[in-house]
């Protein structure tokens, strides 16, 4: 190869070191290398002080920079020349021997190119390359380039070369020299250009970082070392890109956020001036740009050791504001960040809590879901990272409307429970912090969704009581869990076992059908079972198809049926169940189909019916734990449970399991332990033990005679002298498990019947309970002896006498323990009457008529049957409740329902408007439970329409939920039972309307048919029921309702068919109902699907000659009903506030009257199925009592009337003046006590108004005032012509009614006198006010 002619120095000849011949292009490369090595050795040995040598070798130095050497093709030659040049720069420093800028540029670019040889550390020449690097780094040779105009090109090339050659085979020295070389260029120069900065920053981009980790590390250390100098350049770069939007300034502009993240991780001060720019970007109008900034800041704030949030509070606050960003992905990114932040920076949890609270209610499902994931993830790492508020957000989301969110919340809480409560991974404090989780998870079983129920079952089996534990450990876990649950969670768990047991029964019945011959009836029954089973599985629509397929497989595969029968067998153990499930799954699995929805559905079924927790071995283990608690050797206190509570809850647990797994109890050891429990002093423990014997002891008499002989005397003793509950269970236990039960019951009945003594009421209660249940269970044997007991003792001696004087504290209710023994005895006497009649189930002796008259009389007399005024207000409330409940109980028996008169039904209905809150609450619950079980006739559902008048919104809300539940149950029953179509009159919810109309027409508050205030009350009650009925227009039900009401108008009131005023009120209520239907429905004009049938007990048959087309509502009344008040709000809000009417003052419900006035916090149906997800309600006995307390107020009055208390309302002259004409009827309130509602009144209100007229006493709803002046009695009697009342003839001596002596009820003297004038031969009990 030809090389250009070498340039010789002008001033002299080139002098080579001794022994080195001239180096020219005429010699071979090997010779050139050989001679250059000697030159390198010479320059290497020289130092800066060798002036002579420096001068001597100057021409050689210039010669080595010639093109011949710089462009030599031999790499060894180039390396040796580079080493020489590096030494020349060292020797001649600080002035280089080269003066041409172009030459300097060529030299440094040449040296830079040679540095690429550093890449291969195994090269024989690597030491020379290292020497080259070390030399130029130590001398800082490249600093000479600062004087060159295009030095930046050299530096860029140098930096790129160094970053490209660095690798993991280099030692620390190589790193150090590279850093020294580059840092000197950065720190000693006038600034860093963008291109040079790019050559450093490009190594931080994730793609490059992953390719060359050593280059990244080198850049990181370089930036740290030069932070003071380079920070300004970095700030300028980000300012250009972020603020000015000049993305063209650098090829790295698109990676700006990645760079910020890496720079922050390297050294936060590098970004000192950049952070304010990010705050600006957070407020960008571009959602995607905000998202990118949020992602970046999330990483910066969430980094392990980041102090950015504390150092830059404005940026932190601005970032938190993005939690409320309008752009969904931005909010989602913020929520995801919170998890890392909580784990890495617990001190910021307080700032995050409020924003996570808002996001937990975000309209986007994904965001709510991720809030839960965020909190749970942090909680699983360390419970201290999440505060109670954050856990509260997860708790709320367990009731989210979306299944995915609910599932995540429930599973997250379950994992926390298992980690901290079951495994105790963080000690007792952590377990205490999340102790509420077990209750909350079980409360979710109250939800209607089958998915929720199934997930709760899964959580219980995997996280609360893991089914894969050994039996003893598993039962210990269950034993103490049950002891720690709150009452509602216990109910839910019991309901769960009950549902699983019912599903097992359905499957067992399905298998029984498979054993029968094929027939059409069999197929129909099988189809019904399959539909019922499908309802208990997720996605009932698909489940029906899969269950049909499963049923087909069962019919074809006998082995599969055998496995399924074994699985649901009462004797199946948990281990056997596991084997059966696996075997059935294996048979149904299809290897060619990885995802098999059919198999998944069958697995759901098997999981629900398989006994994964309870078998005989498990019951034995529970009994052993119970024994240990009784002996005091258990670990009760270590588990956070007191021994007494452990024993009680343990027995309750066994009692529940005795219903669902009775066969598992049958062992002498178990029964011996239960006998020990019977001897304990704790009443609840003994009661539960008796009930367990009752449920499981069917084989005791034949297989365990020793247990039988010990048990009988204990049961006798409990029936005679135990608590009422024990007595009941003892009688039922004897009846259930002994063959000679008649003899056993007689041995209890006879001594108890002889020892009854009304003078010692404390000792009466247990005998009354036992006698009542005996007469109900064995009516053929004991009905006749009971008849004389009822006539001579129960009625004459007990109910018709008041031996003691009650507490006159004025309260309408008191706790159970404060009820007087005499009243308790009377309540149980009423229950005995009912049980006696329910046992007989016939009215041949007319005893039921007499009993019903007695109960009606008790309601009319407000509970004070003798009217001697000895009994206290609270005791009267108890007796009213007992009487109302008794009538309701009797009506569940068809033979007694037929003889209950409309008047008696109306009297019992008015109990739901009783003046006492607890009476209303308990009575409503009793009616609801009986209706849901389809035990009560449909007419009793109409009673709930009266709840529109209740002053307490929780009671109205509860009533509405009861209606919804009852209507749902009835419609579902009609769908599932084809035979139900024959009984539509008693099942179809729409048929409640005639009963409601009749009930409201006889409402004692409905006295003036054209009074707008009263008409609005009727409308309110009608709409309370119709709103729920008209929610869905199924099969043109709106038209059916309208036709039904039209038909009622063509009949007459069967209660008083010839009374024009009674019929007029009925027609007015019909017109209001029509008015409501027409105004609330758009489909009422369509054709009715069927012709309504009206109950003949309440309405006469329509007269063909009678056409009632009259409109009983005036135009003004219609206008008031339509526009006189706002559209009724939901009962959960403020309901139906009345407008002022001239002469009347509206009743304004204040916060005090809503909440302070004896209001229960929550009213919750007793079973999970009736509950809508509410938390535990307040017990009746704990309700605020202000509504039930009397505050007598002395009022000035012109007539000497009895002083009566007044409700806490303002008294003004307008009200007083109007009130003289008629008693004001406040909207939505319970019946007043003693003539007016018992509310607190302020001292100012105690004074008469300016006119001096008294405030008229408010009459008692549904019952006559107890005391009136003769004049006032006369007036009220005259005003009630054709009113509501029922004359009763005295029973003939031979009538069986004589035994109840209903005619002996005492009547106030004034009333006697007045009635005597009107009907001297008869007495009347006025049922109106």
mmCIF file of N, CA, C and O in Angstrom, residues 580-645:
data_model
loop_
_atom_site.group_PDB
_atom_site.id
_atom_site.type_symbol
_atom_site.label_atom_id
_atom_site.label_comp_id
_atom_site.label_asym_id
_atom_site.label_seq_id
_atom_site.Cartn_x
_atom_site.Cartn_y
_atom_site.Cartn_z
ATOM 1 N N UNK A 580 -64.996 -38.784 47.379
ATOM 2 C CA UNK A 580 -66.174 -38.794 46.505
ATOM 3 C C UNK A 580 -66.139 -37.635 45.513
ATOM 4 O O UNK A 580 -66.431 -37.807 44.330
ATOM 5 N N UNK A 581 -65.808 -36.435 46.028
ATOM 6 C CA UNK A 581 -65.757 -35.251 45.161
ATOM 7 C C UNK A 581 -64.727 -35.459 44.061
ATOM 8 O O UNK A 581 -64.978 -35.162 42.885
ATOM 9 N N UNK A 582 -63.567 -35.984 44.425
ATOM 10 C CA UNK A 582 -62.518 -36.216 43.427
ATOM 11 C C UNK A 582 -62.969 -37.253 42.388
ATOM 12 O O UNK A 582 -62.728 -37.093 41.190
ATOM 13 N N UNK A 583 -63.636 -38.295 42.851
ATOM 14 C CA UNK A 583 -64.071 -39.363 41.955
ATOM 15 C C UNK A 583 -65.136 -38.852 40.979
ATOM 16 O O UNK A 583 -65.086 -39.129 39.779
ATOM 17 N N UNK A 584 -66.095 -38.102 41.503
ATOM 18 C CA UNK A 584 -67.159 -37.560 40.634
ATOM 19 C C UNK A 584 -66.568 -36.580 39.624
ATOM 20 O O UNK A 584 -66.911 -36.601 38.437
ATOM 21 N N UNK A 585 -65.646 -35.751 40.092
ATOM 22 C CA UNK A 585 -64.997 -34.787 39.193
ATOM 23 C C UNK A 585 -64.229 -35.500 38.097
ATOM 24 O O UNK A 585 -64.265 -35.100 36.930
ATOM 25 N N UNK A 586 -63.547 -36.568 38.467
ATOM 26 C CA UNK A 586 -62.761 -37.315 37.483
ATOM 27 C C UNK A 586 -63.664 -37.929 36.407
ATOM 28 O O UNK A 586 -63.338 -37.927 35.222
ATOM 29 N N UNK A 587 -64.816 -38.436 36.843
ATOM 30 C CA UNK A 587 -65.730 -39.060 35.894
ATOM 31 C C UNK A 587 -66.308 -38.046 34.904
ATOM 32 O O UNK A 587 -66.587 -38.376 33.746
ATOM 33 N N UNK A 588 -66.496 -36.821 35.372
ATOM 34 C CA UNK A 588 -67.128 -35.808 34.512
ATOM 35 C C UNK A 588 -66.115 -35.006 33.714
ATOM 36 O O UNK A 588 -66.485 -34.240 32.820
ATOM 37 N N UNK A 589 -64.825 -35.133 34.055
ATOM 38 C CA UNK A 589 -63.799 -34.327 33.376
ATOM 39 C C UNK A 589 -63.614 -34.809 31.938
ATOM 40 O O UNK A 589 -63.771 -35.988 31.631
ATOM 41 N N UNK A 590 -63.280 -33.863 31.090
ATOM 42 C CA UNK A 590 -63.011 -34.167 29.681
ATOM 43 C C UNK A 590 -61.619 -33.642 29.339
ATOM 44 O O UNK A 590 -61.410 -32.433 29.251
ATOM 45 N N UNK A 591 -60.643 -34.552 29.140
ATOM 46 C CA UNK A 591 -59.256 -34.107 28.897
ATOM 47 C C UNK A 591 -59.130 -33.209 27.671
ATOM 48 O O UNK A 591 -58.252 -32.359 27.605
ATOM 49 N N UNK A 592 -60.029 -33.377 26.710
ATOM 50 C CA UNK A 592 -59.934 -32.582 25.488
ATOM 51 C C UNK A 592 -60.504 -31.175 25.675
ATOM 52 O O UNK A 592 -60.406 -30.341 24.788
ATOM 53 N N UNK A 593 -61.118 -30.962 26.803
ATOM 54 C CA UNK A 593 -61.754 -29.655 27.046
ATOM 55 C C UNK A 593 -61.177 -29.040 28.325
ATOM 56 O O UNK A 593 -61.663 -29.294 29.419
ATOM 57 N N UNK A 594 -60.108 -28.230 28.185
ATOM 58 C CA UNK A 594 -59.440 -27.670 29.380
ATOM 59 C C UNK A 594 -60.385 -26.826 30.231
ATOM 60 O O UNK A 594 -60.405 -26.931 31.448
ATOM 61 N N UNK A 595 -61.180 -25.969 29.584
ATOM 62 C CA UNK A 595 -62.152 -25.174 30.337
ATOM 63 C C UNK A 595 -63.517 -25.801 30.133
ATOM 64 O O UNK A 595 -64.058 -25.811 29.025
ATOM 65 N N UNK A 596 -64.055 -26.326 31.215
ATOM 66 C CA UNK A 596 -65.310 -27.071 31.141
ATOM 67 C C UNK A 596 -66.342 -26.420 32.058
ATOM 68 O O UNK A 596 -66.379 -26.702 33.268
ATOM 69 N N UNK A 597 -67.179 -25.523 31.524
ATOM 70 C CA UNK A 597 -68.163 -24.818 32.375
ATOM 71 C C UNK A 597 -69.101 -25.777 33.092
ATOM 72 O O UNK A 597 -69.498 -25.525 34.226
ATOM 73 N N UNK A 598 -69.456 -26.865 32.416
ATOM 74 C CA UNK A 598 -70.340 -27.862 33.033
ATOM 75 C C UNK A 598 -69.699 -28.445 34.290
ATOM 76 O O UNK A 598 -70.318 -28.534 35.347
ATOM 77 N N UNK A 599 -68.422 -28.806 34.169
ATOM 78 C CA UNK A 599 -67.714 -29.382 35.313
ATOM 79 C C UNK A 599 -67.581 -28.353 36.433
ATOM 80 O O UNK A 599 -67.722 -28.695 37.621
ATOM 81 N N UNK A 600 -67.331 -27.101 36.072
ATOM 82 C CA UNK A 600 -67.206 -26.049 37.093
ATOM 83 C C UNK A 600 -68.510 -25.905 37.873
ATOM 84 O O UNK A 600 -68.503 -25.732 39.091
ATOM 85 N N UNK A 601 -69.641 -25.960 37.167
ATOM 86 C CA UNK A 601 -70.933 -25.829 37.840
ATOM 87 C C UNK A 601 -71.173 -27.006 38.775
ATOM 88 O O UNK A 601 -71.670 -26.840 39.897
ATOM 89 N N UNK A 602 -70.826 -28.202 38.329
ATOM 90 C CA UNK A 602 -70.994 -29.386 39.183
ATOM 91 C C UNK A 602 -70.094 -29.273 40.412
ATOM 92 O O UNK A 602 -70.489 -29.644 41.528
ATOM 93 N N UNK A 603 -68.894 -28.723 40.223
ATOM 94 C CA UNK A 603 -67.992 -28.524 41.368
ATOM 95 C C UNK A 603 -68.617 -27.593 42.395
ATOM 96 O O UNK A 603 -68.501 -27.806 43.606
ATOM 97 N N UNK A 604 -69.273 -26.519 41.903
ATOM 98 C CA UNK A 604 -69.963 -25.608 42.819
ATOM 99 C C UNK A 604 -70.990 -26.377 43.652
ATOM 100 O O UNK A 604 -71.102 -26.180 44.863
ATOM 101 N N UNK A 605 -71.732 -27.247 42.985
ATOM 102 C CA UNK A 605 -72.748 -28.035 43.691
ATOM 103 C C UNK A 605 -72.099 -28.947 44.716
ATOM 104 O O UNK A 605 -72.536 -29.016 45.881
ATOM 105 N N UNK A 606 -71.050 -29.641 44.308
ATOM 106 C CA UNK A 606 -70.391 -30.584 45.215
ATOM 107 C C UNK A 606 -69.790 -29.875 46.416
ATOM 108 O O UNK A 606 -69.833 -30.373 47.543
ATOM 109 N N UNK A 607 -69.215 -28.685 46.187
ATOM 110 C CA UNK A 607 -68.625 -27.926 47.298
ATOM 111 C C UNK A 607 -69.684 -27.541 48.315
ATOM 112 O O UNK A 607 -69.413 -27.468 49.519
ATOM 113 N N UNK A 608 -70.898 -27.277 47.833
ATOM 114 C CA UNK A 608 -71.957 -26.858 48.754
ATOM 115 C C UNK A 608 -72.531 -28.018 49.556
ATOM 116 O O UNK A 608 -72.961 -27.836 50.701
ATOM 117 N N UNK A 609 -72.562 -29.211 48.944
ATOM 118 C CA UNK A 609 -73.226 -30.325 49.640
ATOM 119 C C UNK A 609 -72.248 -31.240 50.363
ATOM 120 O O UNK A 609 -72.656 -32.039 51.204
ATOM 121 N N UNK A 610 -70.959 -31.116 50.054
ATOM 122 C CA UNK A 610 -69.986 -32.014 50.694
ATOM 123 C C UNK A 610 -69.763 -31.617 52.151
ATOM 124 O O UNK A 610 -69.570 -30.439 52.456
ATOM 125 N N UNK A 611 -69.794 -32.580 53.076
ATOM 126 C CA UNK A 611 -69.530 -32.266 54.498
ATOM 127 C C UNK A 611 -68.030 -32.100 54.744
ATOM 128 O O UNK A 611 -67.351 -33.046 55.119
ATOM 129 N N UNK A 612 -67.517 -30.889 54.496
ATOM 130 C CA UNK A 612 -66.069 -30.690 54.614
ATOM 131 C C UNK A 612 -65.629 -30.395 56.048
ATOM 132 O O UNK A 612 -64.436 -30.461 56.354
ATOM 133 N N UNK A 613 -66.572 -30.079 56.923
ATOM 134 C CA UNK A 613 -66.197 -29.745 58.303
ATOM 135 C C UNK A 613 -66.733 -30.728 59.337
ATOM 136 O O UNK A 613 -66.038 -31.074 60.279
ATOM 137 N N UNK A 614 -67.990 -31.122 59.173
ATOM 138 C CA UNK A 614 -68.668 -31.825 60.261
ATOM 139 C C UNK A 614 -68.920 -33.289 59.918
ATOM 140 O O UNK A 614 -69.490 -33.613 58.878
ATOM 141 N N UNK A 615 -68.463 -34.141 60.807
ATOM 142 C CA UNK A 615 -68.794 -35.565 60.775
ATOM 143 C C UNK A 615 -68.755 -36.059 62.226
ATOM 144 O O UNK A 615 -68.588 -35.254 63.155
ATOM 145 N N UNK A 616 -68.912 -37.333 62.422
ATOM 146 C CA UNK A 616 -68.933 -37.880 63.798
ATOM 147 C C UNK A 616 -67.643 -37.554 64.540
ATOM 148 O O UNK A 616 -67.653 -37.203 65.735
ATOM 149 N N UNK A 617 -66.529 -37.683 63.865
ATOM 150 C CA UNK A 617 -65.231 -37.384 64.487
ATOM 151 C C UNK A 617 -65.155 -35.914 64.901
ATOM 152 O O UNK A 617 -64.648 -35.584 65.987
ATOM 153 N N UNK A 618 -65.686 -35.039 64.069
ATOM 154 C CA UNK A 618 -65.661 -33.608 64.375
ATOM 155 C C UNK A 618 -66.539 -33.286 65.584
ATOM 156 O O UNK A 618 -66.151 -32.492 66.455
ATOM 157 N N UNK A 619 -67.714 -33.913 65.642
ATOM 158 C CA UNK A 619 -68.596 -33.678 66.792
ATOM 159 C C UNK A 619 -67.924 -34.157 68.071
ATOM 160 O O UNK A 619 -67.975 -33.483 69.118
ATOM 161 N N UNK A 620 -67.259 -35.299 68.027
ATOM 162 C CA UNK A 620 -66.537 -35.801 69.203
ATOM 163 C C UNK A 620 -65.459 -34.819 69.636
ATOM 164 O O UNK A 620 -65.276 -34.554 70.834
ATOM 165 N N UNK A 621 -64.749 -34.260 68.650
ATOM 166 C CA UNK A 621 -63.702 -33.293 68.971
ATOM 167 C C UNK A 621 -64.300 -32.038 69.610
ATOM 168 O O UNK A 621 -63.739 -31.486 70.570
ATOM 169 N N UNK A 622 -65.466 -31.598 69.112
ATOM 170 C CA UNK A 622 -66.130 -30.429 69.702
ATOM 171 C C UNK A 622 -66.566 -30.721 71.131
ATOM 172 O O UNK A 622 -66.426 -29.881 72.031
ATOM 173 N N UNK A 623 -67.098 -31.894 71.340
ATOM 174 C CA UNK A 623 -67.554 -32.268 72.687
ATOM 175 C C UNK A 623 -66.366 -32.309 73.654
ATOM 176 O O UNK A 623 -66.462 -31.879 74.809
ATOM 177 N N UNK A 624 -65.224 -32.814 73.189
ATOM 178 C CA UNK A 624 -64.018 -32.844 74.040
ATOM 179 C C UNK A 624 -63.591 -31.431 74.410
ATOM 180 O O UNK A 624 -63.198 -31.155 75.557
ATOM 181 N N UNK A 625 -63.652 -30.524 73.440
ATOM 182 C CA UNK A 625 -63.309 -29.123 73.723
ATOM 183 C C UNK A 625 -64.273 -28.534 74.747
ATOM 184 O O UNK A 625 -63.867 -27.804 75.661
ATOM 185 N N UNK A 626 -65.547 -28.880 74.598
ATOM 186 C CA UNK A 626 -66.551 -28.406 75.550
ATOM 187 C C UNK A 626 -66.261 -28.947 76.943
ATOM 188 O O UNK A 626 -66.339 -28.206 77.944
ATOM 189 N N UNK A 627 -65.906 -30.206 77.017
ATOM 190 C CA UNK A 627 -65.584 -30.806 78.317
ATOM 191 C C UNK A 627 -64.394 -30.102 78.966
ATOM 192 O O UNK A 627 -64.375 -29.858 80.175
ATOM 193 N N UNK A 628 -63.404 -29.788 78.147
ATOM 194 C CA UNK A 628 -62.234 -29.084 78.679
ATOM 195 C C UNK A 628 -62.625 -27.716 79.228
ATOM 196 O O UNK A 628 -62.112 -27.274 80.264
ATOM 197 N N UNK A 629 -63.525 -27.043 78.520
ATOM 198 C CA UNK A 629 -63.976 -25.732 79.001
ATOM 199 C C UNK A 629 -64.720 -25.888 80.325
ATOM 200 O O UNK A 629 -64.570 -25.070 81.237
ATOM 201 N N UNK A 630 -65.526 -26.934 80.430
ATOM 202 C CA UNK A 630 -66.277 -27.173 81.672
ATOM 203 C C UNK A 630 -65.324 -27.505 82.811
ATOM 204 O O UNK A 630 -65.478 -27.028 83.946
ATOM 205 N N UNK A 631 -64.300 -28.303 82.517
ATOM 206 C CA UNK A 631 -63.322 -28.688 83.547
ATOM 207 C C UNK A 631 -62.330 -27.579 83.862
ATOM 208 O O UNK A 631 -61.614 -27.650 84.871
ATOM 209 N N UNK A 632 -62.264 -26.566 82.988
ATOM 210 C CA UNK A 632 -61.321 -25.471 83.205
ATOM 211 C C UNK A 632 -59.928 -25.755 82.711
ATOM 212 O O UNK A 632 -58.973 -25.073 83.085
ATOM 213 N N UNK A 633 -59.770 -26.789 81.855
ATOM 214 C CA UNK A 633 -58.435 -27.126 81.350
ATOM 215 C C UNK A 633 -58.226 -26.663 79.909
ATOM 216 O O UNK A 633 -57.209 -26.961 79.293
ATOM 217 N N UNK A 634 -59.193 -25.954 79.373
ATOM 218 C CA UNK A 634 -59.077 -25.496 77.973
ATOM 219 C C UNK A 634 -58.256 -24.211 77.891
ATOM 220 O O UNK A 634 -57.932 -23.583 78.909
ATOM 221 N N UNK A 635 -57.942 -23.817 76.673
ATOM 222 C CA UNK A 635 -57.155 -22.603 76.447
ATOM 223 C C UNK A 635 -58.068 -21.422 76.130
ATOM 224 O O UNK A 635 -57.760 -20.589 75.281
ATOM 225 N N UNK A 636 -59.195 -21.375 76.814
ATOM 226 C CA UNK A 636 -60.208 -20.371 76.481
ATOM 227 C C UNK A 636 -59.671 -18.949 76.541
ATOM 228 O O UNK A 636 -59.814 -18.169 75.594
ATOM 229 N N UNK A 637 -59.061 -18.603 77.662
ATOM 230 C CA UNK A 637 -58.616 -17.224 77.846
ATOM 231 C C UNK A 637 -57.486 -16.872 76.891
ATOM 232 O O UNK A 637 -57.374 -15.729 76.449
ATOM 233 N N UNK A 638 -56.654 -17.857 76.576
ATOM 234 C CA UNK A 638 -55.601 -17.590 75.590
ATOM 235 C C UNK A 638 -56.194 -17.268 74.221
ATOM 236 O O UNK A 638 -55.626 -16.518 73.438
ATOM 237 N N UNK A 639 -57.345 -17.827 73.938
ATOM 238 C CA UNK A 639 -58.016 -17.568 72.669
ATOM 239 C C UNK A 639 -58.910 -16.334 72.737
ATOM 240 O O UNK A 639 -59.631 -16.029 71.788
ATOM 241 N N UNK A 640 -58.882 -15.652 73.869
ATOM 242 C CA UNK A 640 -59.661 -14.428 73.998
ATOM 243 C C UNK A 640 -61.119 -14.651 74.340
ATOM 244 O O UNK A 640 -61.966 -13.799 74.067
ATOM 245 N N UNK A 641 -61.444 -15.797 74.945
ATOM 246 C CA UNK A 641 -62.832 -16.111 75.288
ATOM 247 C C UNK A 641 -62.893 -16.506 76.755
ATOM 248 O O UNK A 641 -62.069 -17.291 77.224
ATOM 249 N N UNK A 642 -63.869 -15.989 77.467
ATOM 250 C CA UNK A 642 -64.050 -16.384 78.860
ATOM 251 C C UNK A 642 -64.645 -17.791 78.908
ATOM 252 O O UNK A 642 -65.442 -18.167 78.040
ATOM 253 N N UNK A 643 -64.272 -18.589 79.915
ATOM 254 C CA UNK A 643 -64.756 -19.982 79.987
ATOM 255 C C UNK A 643 -66.271 -20.111 79.905
ATOM 256 O O UNK A 643 -66.782 -20.974 79.183
ATOM 257 N N UNK A 644 -67.000 -19.259 80.633
ATOM 258 C CA UNK A 644 -68.471 -19.349 80.599
ATOM 259 C C UNK A 644 -69.003 -19.104 79.196
ATOM 260 O O UNK A 644 -69.927 -19.783 78.721
ATOM 261 N N UNK A 645 -68.425 -18.095 78.535
ATOM 262 C CA UNK A 645 -68.867 -17.778 77.167
ATOM 263 C C UNK A 645 -68.525 -18.922 76.223
ATOM 264 O O UNK A 645 -69.299 -19.249 75.308
#
